[in-house]
PDB file of C-alpha atoms in Angstrom:
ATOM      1  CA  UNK H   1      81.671-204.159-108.473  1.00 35.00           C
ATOM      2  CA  UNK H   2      78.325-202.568-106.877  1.00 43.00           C
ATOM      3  CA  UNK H   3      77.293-199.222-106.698  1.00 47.00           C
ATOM      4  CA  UNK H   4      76.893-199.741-103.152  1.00 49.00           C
ATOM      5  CA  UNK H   5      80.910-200.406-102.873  1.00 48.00           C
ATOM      6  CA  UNK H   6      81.380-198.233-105.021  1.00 51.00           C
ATOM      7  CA  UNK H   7      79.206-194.945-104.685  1.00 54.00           C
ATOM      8  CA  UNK H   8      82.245-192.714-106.059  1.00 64.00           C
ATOM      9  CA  UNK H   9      81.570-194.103-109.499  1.00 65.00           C
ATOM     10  CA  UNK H  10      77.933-192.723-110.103  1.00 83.00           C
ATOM     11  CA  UNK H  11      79.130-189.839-108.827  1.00 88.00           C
ATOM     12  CA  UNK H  12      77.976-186.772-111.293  1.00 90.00           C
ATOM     13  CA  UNK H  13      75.918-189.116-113.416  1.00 95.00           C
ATOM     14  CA  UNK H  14      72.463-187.976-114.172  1.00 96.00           C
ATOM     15  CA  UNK H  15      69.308-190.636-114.884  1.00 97.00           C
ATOM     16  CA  UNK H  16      66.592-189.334-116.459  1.00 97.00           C
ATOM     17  CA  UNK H  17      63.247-190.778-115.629  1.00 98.00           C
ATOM     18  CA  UNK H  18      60.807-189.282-117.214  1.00 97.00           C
ATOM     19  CA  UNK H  19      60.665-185.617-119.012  1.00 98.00           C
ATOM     20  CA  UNK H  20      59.950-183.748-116.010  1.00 98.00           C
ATOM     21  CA  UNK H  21      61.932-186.201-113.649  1.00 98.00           C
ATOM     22  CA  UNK H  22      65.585-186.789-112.794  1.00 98.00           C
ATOM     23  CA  UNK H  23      68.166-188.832-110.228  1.00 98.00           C
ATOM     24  CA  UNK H  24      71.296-186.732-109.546  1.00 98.00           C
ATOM     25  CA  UNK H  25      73.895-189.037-108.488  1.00 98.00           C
ATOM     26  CA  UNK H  26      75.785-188.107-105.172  1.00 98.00           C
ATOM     27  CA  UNK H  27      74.493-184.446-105.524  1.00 98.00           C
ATOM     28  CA  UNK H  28      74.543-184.029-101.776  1.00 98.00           C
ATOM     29  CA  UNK H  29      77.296-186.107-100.639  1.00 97.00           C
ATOM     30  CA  UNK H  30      79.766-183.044-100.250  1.00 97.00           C
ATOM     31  CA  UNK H  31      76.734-181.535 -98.040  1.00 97.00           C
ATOM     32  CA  UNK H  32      76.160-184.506 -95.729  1.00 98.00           C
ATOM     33  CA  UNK H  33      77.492-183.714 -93.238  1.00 97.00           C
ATOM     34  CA  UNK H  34      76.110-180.407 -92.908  1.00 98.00           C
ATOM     35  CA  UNK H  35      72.385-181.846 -93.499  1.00 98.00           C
ATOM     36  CA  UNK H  36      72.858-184.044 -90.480  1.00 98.00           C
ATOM     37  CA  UNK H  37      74.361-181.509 -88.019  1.00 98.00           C
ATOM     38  CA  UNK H  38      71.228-179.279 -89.007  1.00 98.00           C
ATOM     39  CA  UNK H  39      68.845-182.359 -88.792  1.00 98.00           C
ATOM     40  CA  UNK H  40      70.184-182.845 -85.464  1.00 98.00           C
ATOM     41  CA  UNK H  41      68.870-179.730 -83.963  1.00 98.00           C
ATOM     42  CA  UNK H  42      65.707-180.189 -85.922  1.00 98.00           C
ATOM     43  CA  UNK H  43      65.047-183.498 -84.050  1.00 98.00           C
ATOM     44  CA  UNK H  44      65.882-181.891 -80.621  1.00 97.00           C
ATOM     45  CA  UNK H  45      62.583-179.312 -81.274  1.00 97.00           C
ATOM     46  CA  UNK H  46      60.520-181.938 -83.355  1.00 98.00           C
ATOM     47  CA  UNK H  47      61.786-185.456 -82.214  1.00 98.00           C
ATOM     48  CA  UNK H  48      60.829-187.985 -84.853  1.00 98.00           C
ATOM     49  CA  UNK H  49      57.643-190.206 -84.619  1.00 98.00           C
ATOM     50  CA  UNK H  50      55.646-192.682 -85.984  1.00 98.00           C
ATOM     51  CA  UNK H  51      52.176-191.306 -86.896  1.00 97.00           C
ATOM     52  CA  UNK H  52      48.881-193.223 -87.574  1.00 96.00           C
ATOM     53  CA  UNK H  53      47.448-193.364 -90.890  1.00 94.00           C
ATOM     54  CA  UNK H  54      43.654-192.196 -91.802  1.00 94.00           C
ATOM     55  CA  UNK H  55      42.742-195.819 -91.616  1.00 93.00           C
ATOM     56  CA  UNK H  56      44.436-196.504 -88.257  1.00 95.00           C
ATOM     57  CA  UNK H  57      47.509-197.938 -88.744  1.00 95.00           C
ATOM     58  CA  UNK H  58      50.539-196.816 -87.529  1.00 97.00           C
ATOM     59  CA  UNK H  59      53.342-195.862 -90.148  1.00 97.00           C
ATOM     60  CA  UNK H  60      56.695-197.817 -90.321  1.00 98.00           C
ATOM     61  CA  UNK H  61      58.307-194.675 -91.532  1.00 98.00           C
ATOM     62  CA  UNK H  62      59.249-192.464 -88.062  1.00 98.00           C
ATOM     63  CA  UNK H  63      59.114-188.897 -89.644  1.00 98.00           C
ATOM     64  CA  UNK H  64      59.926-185.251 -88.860  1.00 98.00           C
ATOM     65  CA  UNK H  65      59.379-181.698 -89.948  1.00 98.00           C
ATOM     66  CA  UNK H  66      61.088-178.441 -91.082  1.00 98.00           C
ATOM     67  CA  UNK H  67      59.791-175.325 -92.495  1.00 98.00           C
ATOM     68  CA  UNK H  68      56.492-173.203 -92.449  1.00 98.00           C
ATOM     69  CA  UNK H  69      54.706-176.139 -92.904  1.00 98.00           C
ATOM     70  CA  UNK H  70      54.816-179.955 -91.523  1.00 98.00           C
ATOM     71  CA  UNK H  71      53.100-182.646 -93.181  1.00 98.00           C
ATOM     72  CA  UNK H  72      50.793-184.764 -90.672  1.00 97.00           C
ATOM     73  CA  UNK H  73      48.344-188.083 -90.294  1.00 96.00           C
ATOM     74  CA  UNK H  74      45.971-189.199 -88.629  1.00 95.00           C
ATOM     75  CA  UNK H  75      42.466-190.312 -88.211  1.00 94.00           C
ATOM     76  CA  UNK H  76      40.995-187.485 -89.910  1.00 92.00           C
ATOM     77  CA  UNK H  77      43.644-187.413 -92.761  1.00 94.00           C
ATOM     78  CA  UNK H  78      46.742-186.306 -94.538  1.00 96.00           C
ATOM     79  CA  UNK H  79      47.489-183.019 -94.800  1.00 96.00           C
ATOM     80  CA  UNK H  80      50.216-179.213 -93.814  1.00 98.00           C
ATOM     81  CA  UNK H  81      49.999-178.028 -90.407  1.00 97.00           C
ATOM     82  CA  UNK H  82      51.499-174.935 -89.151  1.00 98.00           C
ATOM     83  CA  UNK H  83      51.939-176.284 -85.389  1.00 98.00           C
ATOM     84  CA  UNK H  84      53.545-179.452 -84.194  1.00 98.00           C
ATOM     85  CA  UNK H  85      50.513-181.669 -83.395  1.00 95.00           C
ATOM     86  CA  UNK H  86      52.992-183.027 -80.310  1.00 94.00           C
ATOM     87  CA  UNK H  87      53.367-180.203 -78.592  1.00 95.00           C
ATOM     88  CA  UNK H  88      51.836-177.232 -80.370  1.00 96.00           C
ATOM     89  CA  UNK H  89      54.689-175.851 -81.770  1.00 97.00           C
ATOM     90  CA  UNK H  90      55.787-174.022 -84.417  1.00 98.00           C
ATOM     91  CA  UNK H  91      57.509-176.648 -86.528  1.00 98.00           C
ATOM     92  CA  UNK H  92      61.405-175.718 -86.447  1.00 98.00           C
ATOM     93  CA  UNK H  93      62.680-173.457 -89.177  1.00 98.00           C
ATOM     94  CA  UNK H  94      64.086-175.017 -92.251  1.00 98.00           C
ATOM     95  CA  UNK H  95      67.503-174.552 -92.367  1.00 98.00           C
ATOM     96  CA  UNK H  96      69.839-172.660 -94.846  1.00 98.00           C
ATOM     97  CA  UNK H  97      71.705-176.198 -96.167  1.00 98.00           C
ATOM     98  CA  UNK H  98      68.219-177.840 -96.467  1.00 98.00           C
ATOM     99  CA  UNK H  99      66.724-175.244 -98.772  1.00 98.00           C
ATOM    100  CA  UNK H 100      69.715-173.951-100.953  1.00 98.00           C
ATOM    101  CA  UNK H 101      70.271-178.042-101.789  1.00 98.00           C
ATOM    102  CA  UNK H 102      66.699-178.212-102.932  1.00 98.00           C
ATOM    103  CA  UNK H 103      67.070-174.859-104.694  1.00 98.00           C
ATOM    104  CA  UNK H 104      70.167-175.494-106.617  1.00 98.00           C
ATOM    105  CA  UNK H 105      68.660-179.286-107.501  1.00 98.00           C
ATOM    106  CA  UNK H 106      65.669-178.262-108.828  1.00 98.00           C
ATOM    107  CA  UNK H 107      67.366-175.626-111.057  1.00 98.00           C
ATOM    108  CA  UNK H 108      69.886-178.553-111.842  1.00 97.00           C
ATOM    109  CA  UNK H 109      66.488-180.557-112.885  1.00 98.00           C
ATOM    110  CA  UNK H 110      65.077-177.463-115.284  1.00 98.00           C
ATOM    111  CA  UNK H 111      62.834-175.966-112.433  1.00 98.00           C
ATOM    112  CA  UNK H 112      64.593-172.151-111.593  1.00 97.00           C
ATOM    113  CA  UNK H 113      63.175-170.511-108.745  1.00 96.00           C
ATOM    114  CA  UNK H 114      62.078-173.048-106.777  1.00 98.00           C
ATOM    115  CA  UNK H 115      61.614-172.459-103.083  1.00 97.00           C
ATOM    116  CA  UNK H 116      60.300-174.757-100.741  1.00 98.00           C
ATOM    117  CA  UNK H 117      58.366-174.060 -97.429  1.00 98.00           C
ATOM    118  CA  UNK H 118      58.041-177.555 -95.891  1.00 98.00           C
ATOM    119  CA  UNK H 119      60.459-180.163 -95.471  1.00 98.00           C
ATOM    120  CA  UNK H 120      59.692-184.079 -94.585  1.00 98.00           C
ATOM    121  CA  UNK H 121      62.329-185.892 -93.213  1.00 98.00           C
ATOM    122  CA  UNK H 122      61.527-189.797 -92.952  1.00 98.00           C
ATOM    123  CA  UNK H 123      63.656-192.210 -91.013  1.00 98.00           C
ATOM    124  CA  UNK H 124      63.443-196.014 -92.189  1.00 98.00           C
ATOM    125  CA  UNK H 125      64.975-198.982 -90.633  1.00 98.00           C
ATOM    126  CA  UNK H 126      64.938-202.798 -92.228  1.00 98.00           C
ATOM    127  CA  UNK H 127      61.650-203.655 -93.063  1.00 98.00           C
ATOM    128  CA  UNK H 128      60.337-199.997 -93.005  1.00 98.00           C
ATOM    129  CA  UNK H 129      58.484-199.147 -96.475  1.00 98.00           C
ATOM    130  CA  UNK H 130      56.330-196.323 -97.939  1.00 97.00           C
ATOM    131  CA  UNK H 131      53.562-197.632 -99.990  1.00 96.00           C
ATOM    132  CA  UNK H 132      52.833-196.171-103.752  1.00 97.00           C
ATOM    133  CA  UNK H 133      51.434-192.587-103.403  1.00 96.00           C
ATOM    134  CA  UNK H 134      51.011-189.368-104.931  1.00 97.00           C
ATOM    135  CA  UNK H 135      51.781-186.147-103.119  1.00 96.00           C
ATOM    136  CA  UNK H 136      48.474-184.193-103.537  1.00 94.00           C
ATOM    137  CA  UNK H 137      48.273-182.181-100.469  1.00 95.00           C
ATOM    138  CA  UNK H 138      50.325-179.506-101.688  1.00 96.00           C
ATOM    139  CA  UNK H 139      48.008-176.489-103.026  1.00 91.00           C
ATOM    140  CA  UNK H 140      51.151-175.458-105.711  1.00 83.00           C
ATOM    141  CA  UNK H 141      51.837-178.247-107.464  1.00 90.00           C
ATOM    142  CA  UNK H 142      53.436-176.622-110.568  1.00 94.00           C
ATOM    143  CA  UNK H 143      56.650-176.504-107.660  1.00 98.00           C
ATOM    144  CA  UNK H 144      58.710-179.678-108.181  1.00 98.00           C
ATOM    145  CA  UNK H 145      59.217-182.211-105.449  1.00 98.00           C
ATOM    146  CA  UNK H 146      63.015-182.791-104.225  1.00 98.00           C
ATOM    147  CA  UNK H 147      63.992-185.871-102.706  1.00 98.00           C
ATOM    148  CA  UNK H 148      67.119-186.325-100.472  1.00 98.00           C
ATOM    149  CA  UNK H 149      68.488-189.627 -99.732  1.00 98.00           C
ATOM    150  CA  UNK H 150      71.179-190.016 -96.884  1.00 98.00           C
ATOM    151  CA  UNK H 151      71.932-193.718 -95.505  1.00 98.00           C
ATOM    152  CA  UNK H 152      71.346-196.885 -96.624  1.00 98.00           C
ATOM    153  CA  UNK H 153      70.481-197.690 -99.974  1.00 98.00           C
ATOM    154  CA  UNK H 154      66.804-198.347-100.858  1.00 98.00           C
ATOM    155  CA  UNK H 155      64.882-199.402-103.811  1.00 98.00           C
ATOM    156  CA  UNK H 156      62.522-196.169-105.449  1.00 98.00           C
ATOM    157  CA  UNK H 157      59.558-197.232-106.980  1.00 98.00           C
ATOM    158  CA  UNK H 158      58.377-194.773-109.946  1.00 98.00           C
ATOM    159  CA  UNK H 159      55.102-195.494-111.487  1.00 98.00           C
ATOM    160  CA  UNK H 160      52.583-193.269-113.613  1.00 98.00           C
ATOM    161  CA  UNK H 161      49.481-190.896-113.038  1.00 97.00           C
ATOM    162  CA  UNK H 162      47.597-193.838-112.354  1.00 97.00           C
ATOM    163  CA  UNK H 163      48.269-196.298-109.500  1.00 96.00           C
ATOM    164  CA  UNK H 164      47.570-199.359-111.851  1.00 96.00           C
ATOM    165  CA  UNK H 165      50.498-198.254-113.899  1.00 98.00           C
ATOM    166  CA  UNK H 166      53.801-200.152-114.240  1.00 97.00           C
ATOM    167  CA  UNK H 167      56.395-198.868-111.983  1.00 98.00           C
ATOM    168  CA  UNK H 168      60.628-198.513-112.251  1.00 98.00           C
ATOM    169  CA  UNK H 169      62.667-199.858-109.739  1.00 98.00           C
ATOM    170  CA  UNK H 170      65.757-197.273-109.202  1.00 98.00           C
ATOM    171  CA  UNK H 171      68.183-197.904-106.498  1.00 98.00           C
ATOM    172  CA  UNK H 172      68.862-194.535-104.558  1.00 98.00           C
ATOM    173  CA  UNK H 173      72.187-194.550-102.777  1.00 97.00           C
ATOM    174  CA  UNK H 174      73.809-192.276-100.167  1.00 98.00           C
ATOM    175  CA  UNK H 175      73.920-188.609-101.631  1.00 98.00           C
ATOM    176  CA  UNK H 176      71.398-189.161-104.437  1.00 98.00           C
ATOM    177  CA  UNK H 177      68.924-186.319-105.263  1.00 98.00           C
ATOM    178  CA  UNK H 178      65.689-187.188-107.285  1.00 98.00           C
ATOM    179  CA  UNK H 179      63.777-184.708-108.324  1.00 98.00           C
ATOM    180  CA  UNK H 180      60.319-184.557-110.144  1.00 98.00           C
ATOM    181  CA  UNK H 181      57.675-181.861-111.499  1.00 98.00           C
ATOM    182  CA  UNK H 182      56.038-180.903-114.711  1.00 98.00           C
ATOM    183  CA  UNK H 183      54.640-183.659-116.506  1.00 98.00           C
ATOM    184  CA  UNK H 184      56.018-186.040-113.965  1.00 98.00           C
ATOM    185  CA  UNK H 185      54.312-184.319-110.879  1.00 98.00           C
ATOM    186  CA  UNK H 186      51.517-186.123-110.082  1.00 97.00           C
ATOM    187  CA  UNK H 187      53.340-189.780-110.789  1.00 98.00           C
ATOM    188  CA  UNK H 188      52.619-192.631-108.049  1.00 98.00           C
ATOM    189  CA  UNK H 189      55.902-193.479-105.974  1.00 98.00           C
ATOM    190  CA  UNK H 190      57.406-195.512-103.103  1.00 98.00           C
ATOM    191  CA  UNK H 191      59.907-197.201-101.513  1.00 98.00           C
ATOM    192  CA  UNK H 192      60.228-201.017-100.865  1.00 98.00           C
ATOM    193  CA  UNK H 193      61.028-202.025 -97.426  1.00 98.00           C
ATOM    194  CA  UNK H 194      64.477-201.375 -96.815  1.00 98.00           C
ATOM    195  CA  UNK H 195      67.180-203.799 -96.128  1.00 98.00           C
ATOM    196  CA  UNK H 196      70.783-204.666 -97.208  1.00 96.00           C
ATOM    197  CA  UNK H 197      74.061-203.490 -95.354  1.00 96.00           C
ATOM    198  CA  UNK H 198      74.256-201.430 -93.233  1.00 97.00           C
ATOM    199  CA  UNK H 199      75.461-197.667 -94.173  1.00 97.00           C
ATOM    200  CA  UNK H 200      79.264-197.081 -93.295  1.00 96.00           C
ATOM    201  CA  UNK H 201      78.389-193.635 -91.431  1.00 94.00           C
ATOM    202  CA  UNK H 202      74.538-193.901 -90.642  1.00 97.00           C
ATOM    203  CA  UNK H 203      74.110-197.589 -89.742  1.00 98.00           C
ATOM    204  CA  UNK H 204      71.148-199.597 -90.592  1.00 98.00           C
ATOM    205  CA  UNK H 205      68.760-196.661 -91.661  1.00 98.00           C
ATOM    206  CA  UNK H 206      68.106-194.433 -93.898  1.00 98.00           C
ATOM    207  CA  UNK H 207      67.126-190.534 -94.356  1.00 98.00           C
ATOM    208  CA  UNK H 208      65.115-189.152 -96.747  1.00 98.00           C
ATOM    209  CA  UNK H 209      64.794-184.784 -96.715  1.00 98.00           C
ATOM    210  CA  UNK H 210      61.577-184.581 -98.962  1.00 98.00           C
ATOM    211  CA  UNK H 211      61.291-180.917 -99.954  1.00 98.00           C
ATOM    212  CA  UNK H 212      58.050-179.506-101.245  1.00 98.00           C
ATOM    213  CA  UNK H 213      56.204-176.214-101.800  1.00 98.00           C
ATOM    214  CA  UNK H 214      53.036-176.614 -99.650  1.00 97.00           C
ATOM    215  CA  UNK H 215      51.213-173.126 -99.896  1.00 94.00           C
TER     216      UNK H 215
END
């Protein structure tokens, strides 16, 4: 037996890696459904894209935004924007679902009170990846970081404060939360390009709701 077969069976479990950093197993599958609908209007005001990196590449992540803030690239960096660079428009408001999940998570994780103000929603396909990175454009980061996975599975790589430092490999499967602050902030992280089956309900992608308090 797999966990991908057989998601039901990590269902509730908790994996704790590190002292400020958790997995919650299938802690949004009852809410799936309700994440998509809402994601669906989202992309209908803010259709997803594939931005260009600082260094001129183009990303094979096709991402999104939600909330007072949306995270951007381009040639003259990473970094929050107000506006959809697009079309110049407010990104759409986060909804409800999106921020009460990342709420009662992060309390779930040891971090009450959290409220996020920008969500990230990244699309991958087979093949798409996100390199090892830290997420340093935030201006609060004593908030945690809560990260949504919907789809296919995908490998998580967790590494340290430096990005030299050995990384975990932790499979994320449909439904699992992750969430990481405190000590664990700052630690480098990715995800290896996806592949595998495809998902039951989503087909061959995968979502991932990255909520974060930007201001």
């Amino acid at each position: 037996m797999t966990a991908d077969l057989f998601p039901d069976l990590h269902v509730g479990q908790r994996d704790r890696l590190g002292p400020g950093a958790i997995v919650l197993r299938g802690y949004a599958l009852a809410r799936a459904e309700t994440l998509l609908a809402d994601l669906a209007a989202i992309e209908q005001q803010a259709a997803f894209r594939h931005m260009e990196t600082p260094g001129g590449f183009t990303m094979s992540v096709a991402l999104t935004n939600c909330g007072r803030y949306g995270w951007t690239s381009d040639r003259q960096g990473y970094r929050y924007t107000r506006t959809d660079p697009a079309n110049g428009r407010e990104w759409p408001s986060m909804p409800a679902s999106f921020s009460k999940l990342a709420h009662e998570a992060a309390t779930e994780a040891g971090f009450p009170g959290f409220q996020p103000d920008a969500c990230l929603v990244n699309r991958y396909v087979p093949g798409a990846r996100l390199a090892l990175h830290q997420d340093k454009n935030e201006r609060d980061a004593s908030a945690p970081i809560v990260s949504v996975s919907l789809g296919m599975s995908a490998t998580f790589l967790f590494g340290g404060l430096l990005r030299s430092d050995p990384t975990a490999r932790i499979t994320l499967l449909h439904g699992d939360v992750v969430v990481w602050g405190g000590p664990d902030r700052m630690r480098y992280h990715g995800i290896l390009p996806l592949k595998g089956d495809p998902h039951p309900l989503l087909g061959a992608q995968r979502l991932n709701f990255t909520l974060r308090k930007a201001a």
